[in-house]
PDB file of C-alpha atoms in Angstrom:
ATOM      1  CA  MET A   1     -13.316  11.147   8.594  1.00 41.00           C
ATOM      2  CA  SER A   2     -16.118   8.633   8.176  1.00 40.00           C
ATOM      3  CA  GLU A   3     -16.518   5.724  10.594  1.00 38.00           C
ATOM      4  CA  HIS A   4     -15.483   3.429   7.764  1.00 41.00           C
ATOM      5  CA  ALA A   5     -12.271   5.406   7.259  1.00 42.00           C
ATOM      6  CA  LYS A   6     -11.514   5.322  10.974  1.00 42.00           C
ATOM      7  CA  ASP A   7     -11.967   1.562  11.092  1.00 49.00           C
ATOM      8  CA  SER A   8      -9.662   1.261   8.088  1.00 55.00           C
ATOM      9  CA  GLY A   9      -6.723   3.143   9.592  1.00 78.00           C
ATOM     10  CA  LEU A  10      -3.292   1.671   9.074  1.00 82.00           C
ATOM     11  CA  THR A  11      -3.307  -0.183  12.407  1.00 85.00           C
ATOM     12  CA  GLY A  12      -6.802  -1.527  11.780  1.00 84.00           C
ATOM     13  CA  LEU A  13      -5.914  -2.722   8.277  1.00 83.00           C
ATOM     14  CA  LEU A  14      -2.824  -4.580   9.474  1.00 83.00           C
ATOM     15  CA  GLU A  15      -4.559  -6.122  12.467  1.00 84.00           C
ATOM     16  CA  GLU A  16      -7.519  -7.168  10.326  1.00 83.00           C
ATOM     17  CA  LEU A  17      -5.182  -8.733   7.769  1.00 81.00           C
ATOM     18  CA  ASP A  18      -3.380 -10.606  10.535  1.00 81.00           C
ATOM     19  CA  ARG A  19      -6.599 -11.677  12.282  1.00 82.00           C
ATOM     20  CA  GLU A  20      -9.005 -12.443   9.448  1.00 78.00           C
ATOM     21  CA  ILE A  21      -6.862 -14.290   6.914  1.00 75.00           C
ATOM     22  CA  VAL A  22      -6.093 -17.801   8.123  1.00 75.00           C
ATOM     23  CA  GLY A  23      -2.930 -19.628   7.077  1.00 79.00           C
ATOM     24  CA  ASP A  24      -0.430 -18.243   4.590  1.00 80.00           C
ATOM     25  CA  ILE A  25      -1.181 -14.740   3.284  1.00 79.00           C
ATOM     26  CA  SER A  26      -1.782 -14.673  -0.463  1.00 84.00           C
ATOM     27  CA  LEU A  27      -2.272 -11.643  -2.693  1.00 86.00           C
ATOM     28  CA  GLY A  28      -5.569 -13.163  -3.793  1.00 87.00           C
ATOM     29  CA  SER A  29      -6.806 -13.279  -0.190  1.00 85.00           C
ATOM     30  CA  ILE A  30      -5.798  -9.630   0.313  1.00 85.00           C
ATOM     31  CA  LEU A  31      -7.718  -8.620  -2.811  1.00 86.00           C
ATOM     32  CA  GLU A  32     -10.766 -10.667  -1.865  1.00 84.00           C
ATOM     33  CA  HIS A  33     -10.886  -9.367   1.702  1.00 81.00           C
ATOM     34  CA  PHE A  34     -10.193  -5.661   1.079  1.00 82.00           C
ATOM     35  CA  ASN A  35     -11.634  -5.170  -2.413  1.00 79.00           C
ATOM     36  CA  SER A  36     -14.778  -3.438  -1.134  1.00 74.00           C
ATOM     37  CA  ARG A  37     -12.707  -0.775   0.680  1.00 76.00           C
ATOM     38  CA  GLY A  38     -11.540   1.032  -2.439  1.00 78.00           C
ATOM     39  CA  PHE A  39      -8.114   1.651  -3.913  1.00 83.00           C
ATOM     40  CA  GLY A  40      -6.395   2.959  -0.748  1.00 86.00           C
ATOM     41  CA  PRO A  41      -6.032  -0.328   1.174  1.00 86.00           C
ATOM     42  CA  LEU A  42      -5.049  -2.157  -2.015  1.00 88.00           C
ATOM     43  CA  VAL A  43      -2.067   0.198  -2.326  1.00 90.00           C
ATOM     44  CA  VAL A  44      -1.225   0.406   1.386  1.00 89.00           C
ATOM     45  CA  LEU A  45      -1.091  -3.334   2.094  1.00 87.00           C
ATOM     46  CA  PRO A  46       1.324  -4.393  -0.689  1.00 90.00           C
ATOM     47  CA  ALA A  47       3.488  -1.324   0.019  1.00 92.00           C
ATOM     48  CA  LEU A  48       3.632  -2.373   3.676  1.00 87.00           C
ATOM     49  CA  LEU A  49       4.527  -5.929   2.723  1.00 86.00           C
ATOM     50  CA  VAL A  50       7.594  -4.472   1.000  1.00 90.00           C
ATOM     51  CA  LEU A  51       8.481  -2.340   4.045  1.00 88.00           C
ATOM     52  CA  LEU A  52       7.917  -5.041   6.685  1.00 81.00           C
ATOM     53  CA  PRO A  53      10.278  -8.027   7.144  1.00 79.00           C
ATOM     54  CA  THR A  54       8.238  -9.810   4.457  1.00 77.00           C
ATOM     55  CA  GLY A  55       9.911  -7.460   1.941  1.00 78.00           C
ATOM     56  CA  ALA A  56      13.199  -9.302   2.451  1.00 78.00           C
ATOM     57  CA  ILE A  57      11.715 -12.440   0.861  1.00 81.00           C
ATOM     58  CA  PRO A  58      13.003 -12.648  -2.727  1.00 85.00           C
ATOM     59  CA  GLY A  59      10.266 -11.804  -5.185  1.00 87.00           C
ATOM     60  CA  VAL A  60       7.976 -10.000  -2.721  1.00 88.00           C
ATOM     61  CA  PRO A  61       8.745  -6.432  -3.926  1.00 92.00           C
ATOM     62  CA  THR A  62       8.284  -7.391  -7.593  1.00 93.00           C
ATOM     63  CA  THR A  63       5.109  -9.363  -6.915  1.00 92.00           C
ATOM     64  CA  CYS A  64       3.624  -6.548  -4.806  1.00 93.00           C
ATOM     65  CA  ALA A  65       4.540  -4.104  -7.580  1.00 95.00           C
ATOM     66  CA  LEU A  66       2.711  -6.220 -10.164  1.00 94.00           C
ATOM     67  CA  PHE A  67      -0.303  -6.376  -7.839  1.00 93.00           C
ATOM     68  CA  ILE A  68      -0.424  -2.571  -7.600  1.00 94.00           C
ATOM     69  CA  VAL A  69       0.069  -2.114 -11.362  1.00 95.00           C
ATOM     70  CA  LEU A  70      -2.776  -4.505 -12.189  1.00 92.00           C
ATOM     71  CA  ILE A  71      -5.193  -3.070  -9.620  1.00 91.00           C
ATOM     72  CA  ALA A  72      -4.422   0.568 -10.528  1.00 91.00           C
ATOM     73  CA  GLY A  73      -4.631  -0.220 -14.244  1.00 91.00           C
ATOM     74  CA  GLN A  74      -8.048  -1.801 -13.815  1.00 88.00           C
ATOM     75  CA  LEU A  75      -9.177   1.208 -11.778  1.00 86.00           C
ATOM     76  CA  LEU A  76      -8.173   3.494 -14.649  1.00 87.00           C
ATOM     77  CA  LEU A  77     -10.122   1.304 -17.081  1.00 87.00           C
ATOM     78  CA  GLY A  78     -13.212   1.647 -14.893  1.00 79.00           C
ATOM     79  CA  ARG A  79     -13.370  -1.975 -13.768  1.00 79.00           C
ATOM     80  CA  ARG A  80     -15.405  -2.223 -10.561  1.00 74.00           C
ATOM     81  CA  THR A  81     -14.188  -5.655  -9.506  1.00 77.00           C
ATOM     82  CA  PRO A  82     -10.402  -6.039  -9.834  1.00 82.00           C
ATOM     83  CA  TRP A  83      -9.007  -9.352 -11.049  1.00 84.00           C
ATOM     84  CA  LEU A  84      -5.606 -11.010 -10.668  1.00 87.00           C
ATOM     85  CA  PRO A  85      -4.070 -13.806 -12.746  1.00 90.00           C
ATOM     86  CA  LYS A  86      -4.057 -17.073 -10.781  1.00 90.00           C
ATOM     87  CA  ARG A  87      -0.276 -17.215 -10.482  1.00 88.00           C
ATOM     88  CA  LEU A  88      -0.125 -13.736  -8.916  1.00 89.00           C
ATOM     89  CA  ALA A  89      -3.211 -14.349  -6.748  1.00 88.00           C
ATOM     90  CA  ASP A  90      -1.628 -17.551  -5.401  1.00 89.00           C
ATOM     91  CA  PHE A  91       1.652 -15.854  -4.397  1.00 85.00           C
ATOM     92  CA  SER A  92       1.830 -16.192  -0.608  1.00 84.00           C
ATOM     93  CA  PHE A  93       4.114 -15.950   2.378  1.00 77.00           C
ATOM     94  CA  ASP A  94       4.155 -17.273   5.918  1.00 78.00           C
ATOM     95  CA  HIS A  95       1.594 -15.680   8.228  1.00 81.00           C
ATOM     96  CA  THR A  96       4.097 -15.662  11.115  1.00 82.00           C
ATOM     97  CA  ARG A  97       6.293 -13.086   9.356  1.00 77.00           C
ATOM     98  CA  LEU A  98       3.322 -10.750   9.058  1.00 77.00           C
ATOM     99  CA  THR A  99       2.336 -11.218  12.715  1.00 81.00           C
ATOM    100  CA  HIS A 100       5.857 -10.317  13.899  1.00 81.00           C
ATOM    101  CA  GLY A 101       5.956  -7.313  11.573  1.00 79.00           C
ATOM    102  CA  VAL A 102       2.547  -6.041  12.736  1.00 81.00           C
ATOM    103  CA  GLN A 103       3.586  -6.281  16.395  1.00 84.00           C
ATOM    104  CA  ARG A 104       6.847  -4.486  15.693  1.00 84.00           C
ATOM    105  CA  VAL A 105       5.329  -1.519  13.836  1.00 83.00           C
ATOM    106  CA  ARG A 106       2.121  -1.131  15.882  1.00 86.00           C
ATOM    107  CA  PRO A 107       3.396   1.789  18.032  1.00 88.00           C
ATOM    108  CA  TRP A 108       4.274   3.680  14.830  1.00 87.00           C
ATOM    109  CA  THR A 109       1.062   2.872  13.002  1.00 86.00           C
ATOM    110  CA  LEU A 110      -0.998   4.130  15.941  1.00 89.00           C
ATOM    111  CA  ARG A 111       0.857   7.466  15.740  1.00 89.00           C
ATOM    112  CA  ILE A 112       0.258   7.658  11.988  1.00 87.00           C
ATOM    113  CA  ASP A 113      -3.464   6.935  12.462  1.00 87.00           C
ATOM    114  CA  ARG A 114      -3.758   9.876  14.878  1.00 88.00           C
ATOM    115  CA  LEU A 115      -2.320  12.242  12.252  1.00 87.00           C
ATOM    116  CA  LEU A 116      -4.737  11.251   9.464  1.00 88.00           C
ATOM    117  CA  LYS A 117      -7.816  13.457   9.065  1.00 89.00           C
ATOM    118  CA  PRO A 118      -9.956  14.705   6.194  1.00 90.00           C
ATOM    119  CA  ARG A 119      -8.416  17.822   4.645  1.00 92.00           C
ATOM    120  CA  LEU A 120      -7.759  19.077   1.113  1.00 92.00           C
ATOM    121  CA  ARG A 121     -10.220  16.429  -0.068  1.00 89.00           C
ATOM    122  CA  PHE A 122      -9.978  17.598  -3.677  1.00 90.00           C
ATOM    123  CA  MET A 123      -6.574  15.815  -3.683  1.00 88.00           C
ATOM    124  CA  THR A 124      -8.289  12.457  -3.115  1.00 86.00           C
ATOM    125  CA  GLN A 125     -11.278  12.644  -5.485  1.00 86.00           C
ATOM    126  CA  GLY A 126     -12.198  12.922  -9.153  1.00 85.00           C
ATOM    127  CA  PHE A 127      -9.296  13.610 -11.501  1.00 89.00           C
ATOM    128  CA  ALA A 128      -6.799  13.536  -8.608  1.00 90.00           C
ATOM    129  CA  TYR A 129      -7.922   9.973  -7.774  1.00 88.00           C
ATOM    130  CA  ARG A 130      -7.100   8.825 -11.311  1.00 90.00           C
ATOM    131  CA  ALA A 131      -3.813  10.760 -11.270  1.00 92.00           C
ATOM    132  CA  ILE A 132      -2.884   8.905  -8.073  1.00 93.00           C
ATOM    133  CA  ALA A 133      -3.602   5.591  -9.841  1.00 92.00           C
ATOM    134  CA  ILE A 134      -1.248   6.595 -12.691  1.00 94.00           C
ATOM    135  CA  LEU A 135       1.413   7.651 -10.190  1.00 94.00           C
ATOM    136  CA  ALA A 136       0.983   4.369  -8.288  1.00 94.00           C
ATOM    137  CA  ILE A 137       1.619   2.427 -11.502  1.00 95.00           C
ATOM    138  CA  ALA A 138       4.788   4.422 -12.218  1.00 94.00           C
ATOM    139  CA  LEU A 139       6.095   3.995  -8.655  1.00 94.00           C
ATOM    140  CA  ALA A 140       5.281   0.287  -8.566  1.00 95.00           C
ATOM    141  CA  LEU A 141       7.127  -0.269 -11.841  1.00 94.00           C
ATOM    142  CA  THR A 142      10.273   1.263 -10.309  1.00 92.00           C
ATOM    143  CA  MET A 143      10.163  -1.330  -7.511  1.00 91.00           C
ATOM    144  CA  VAL A 144      10.850  -4.159  -9.977  1.00 92.00           C
ATOM    145  CA  PRO A 145      14.446  -3.197 -10.914  1.00 91.00           C
ATOM    146  CA  LEU A 146      15.074  -1.749  -7.443  1.00 88.00           C
ATOM    147  CA  GLU A 147      14.528  -5.183  -5.885  1.00 87.00           C
ATOM    148  CA  LEU A 148      18.027  -6.059  -7.146  1.00 87.00           C
ATOM    149  CA  VAL A 149      19.491  -3.458  -4.749  1.00 84.00           C
ATOM    150  CA  PRO A 150      18.987  -4.383  -1.074  1.00 81.00           C
ATOM    151  CA  PHE A 151      16.222  -2.300   0.551  1.00 82.00           C
ATOM    152  CA  ALA A 152      16.001   0.080  -2.457  1.00 85.00           C
ATOM    153  CA  ALA A 153      12.404  -0.958  -3.242  1.00 88.00           C
ATOM    154  CA  ALA A 154      11.473   0.598   0.108  1.00 89.00           C
ATOM    155  CA  LEU A 155      11.855   4.097  -1.400  1.00 89.00           C
ATOM    156  CA  PRO A 156       8.905   3.904  -3.822  1.00 92.00           C
ATOM    157  CA  ALA A 157       7.051   1.730  -1.279  1.00 93.00           C
ATOM    158  CA  VAL A 158       7.086   4.604   1.246  1.00 93.00           C
ATOM    159  CA  THR A 159       5.572   6.951  -1.335  1.00 94.00           C
ATOM    160  CA  LEU A 160       2.948   4.342  -2.259  1.00 95.00           C
ATOM    161  CA  LEU A 161       2.141   3.866   1.424  1.00 93.00           C
ATOM    162  CA  LEU A 162       1.590   7.611   1.845  1.00 93.00           C
ATOM    163  CA  LEU A 163      -0.591   7.797  -1.280  1.00 93.00           C
ATOM    164  CA  GLY A 164      -2.736   4.927  -0.023  1.00 91.00           C
ATOM    165  CA  LEU A 165      -3.017   6.427   3.460  1.00 91.00           C
ATOM    166  CA  GLY A 166      -4.066   9.745   1.954  1.00 91.00           C
ATOM    167  CA  LEU A 167      -6.852   7.982   0.060  1.00 90.00           C
ATOM    168  CA  ILE A 168      -7.985   5.988   3.107  1.00 87.00           C
ATOM    169  CA  GLY A 169      -8.067   9.059   5.358  1.00 88.00           C
ATOM    170  CA  GLU A 170      -9.295  11.429   2.613  1.00 90.00           C
ATOM    171  CA  ASP A 171      -6.223  13.437   3.611  1.00 92.00           C
ATOM    172  CA  GLY A 172      -4.884  15.546   0.739  1.00 93.00           C
ATOM    173  CA  LEU A 173      -2.054  16.811   2.938  1.00 94.00           C
ATOM    174  CA  VAL A 174      -0.664  13.261   3.107  1.00 93.00           C
ATOM    175  CA  ILE A 175      -0.969  13.033  -0.695  1.00 94.00           C
ATOM    176  CA  LEU A 176       1.099  16.243  -0.947  1.00 94.00           C
ATOM    177  CA  LEU A 177       3.634  14.761   1.478  1.00 93.00           C
ATOM    178  CA  ALA A 178       3.853  11.672  -0.763  1.00 94.00           C
ATOM    179  CA  LEU A 179       4.584  13.905  -3.748  1.00 93.00           C
ATOM    180  CA  LEU A 180       7.335  15.698  -1.806  1.00 93.00           C
ATOM    181  CA  VAL A 181       8.881  12.359  -0.780  1.00 91.00           C
ATOM    182  CA  MET A 182       8.774  11.226  -4.402  1.00 90.00           C
ATOM    183  CA  LEU A 183      10.489  14.415  -5.583  1.00 90.00           C
ATOM    184  CA  ALA A 184      13.142  14.060  -2.861  1.00 86.00           C
ATOM    185  CA  ASP A 185      13.765  10.434  -3.930  1.00 79.00           C
ATOM    186  CA  ALA A 186      14.051  11.490  -7.582  1.00 81.00           C
ATOM    187  CA  ALA A 187      16.466  14.311  -6.689  1.00 80.00           C
ATOM    188  CA  ALA A 188      18.581  11.929  -4.601  1.00 73.00           C
ATOM    189  CA  GLY A 189      18.636   9.445  -7.495  1.00 68.00           C
ATOM    190  CA  VAL A 190      19.769  12.128  -9.959  1.00 72.00           C
ATOM    191  CA  TRP A 191      22.439  13.294  -7.528  1.00 74.00           C
ATOM    192  CA  LEU A 192      23.748   9.738  -7.015  1.00 65.00           C
ATOM    193  CA  VAL A 193      23.823   9.031 -10.759  1.00 66.00           C
ATOM    194  CA  GLY A 194      25.366  12.409 -11.587  1.00 59.00           C
TER     195      GLY A 194
END
């Protein structure tokens, strides 16, 4: 893994977000700060916001989903500098909630960081990269109706988190794991409905 990828591990991303952005955390500030890092962090961070205590704030899962859809859509269109509408960019939440969440999950994120390493890189480049963007859009769109069911938006958020981590770590095995989680979620959904 490159030095840049190591510095951008899950723990590093969360701690940087907590440390570098002053005051309330807005989606616009996340985009501005992490835009140069590629698509991975821009999927990981909103997915984490849904999984952390911030995800319990009404509107956070839907807003994070819209963020991912817009960023992934612009990636597919070849736009180099993603853009957000002002209303979405201005959506923010209290910094204290993030700080508590980061402290709570740090032992787990450090373990995850140790598992990430470059392998099966073809799963993170070229056509696969664009396929991941399409998949991210589909998963994010499912978070919108799932917000109505308590904690249900966490299911696609976990898959999005894994996809983003796979891109950050150039780890195709994590991408495959994300696909397995997605299939398991879909099978569970079919079973519950049927």
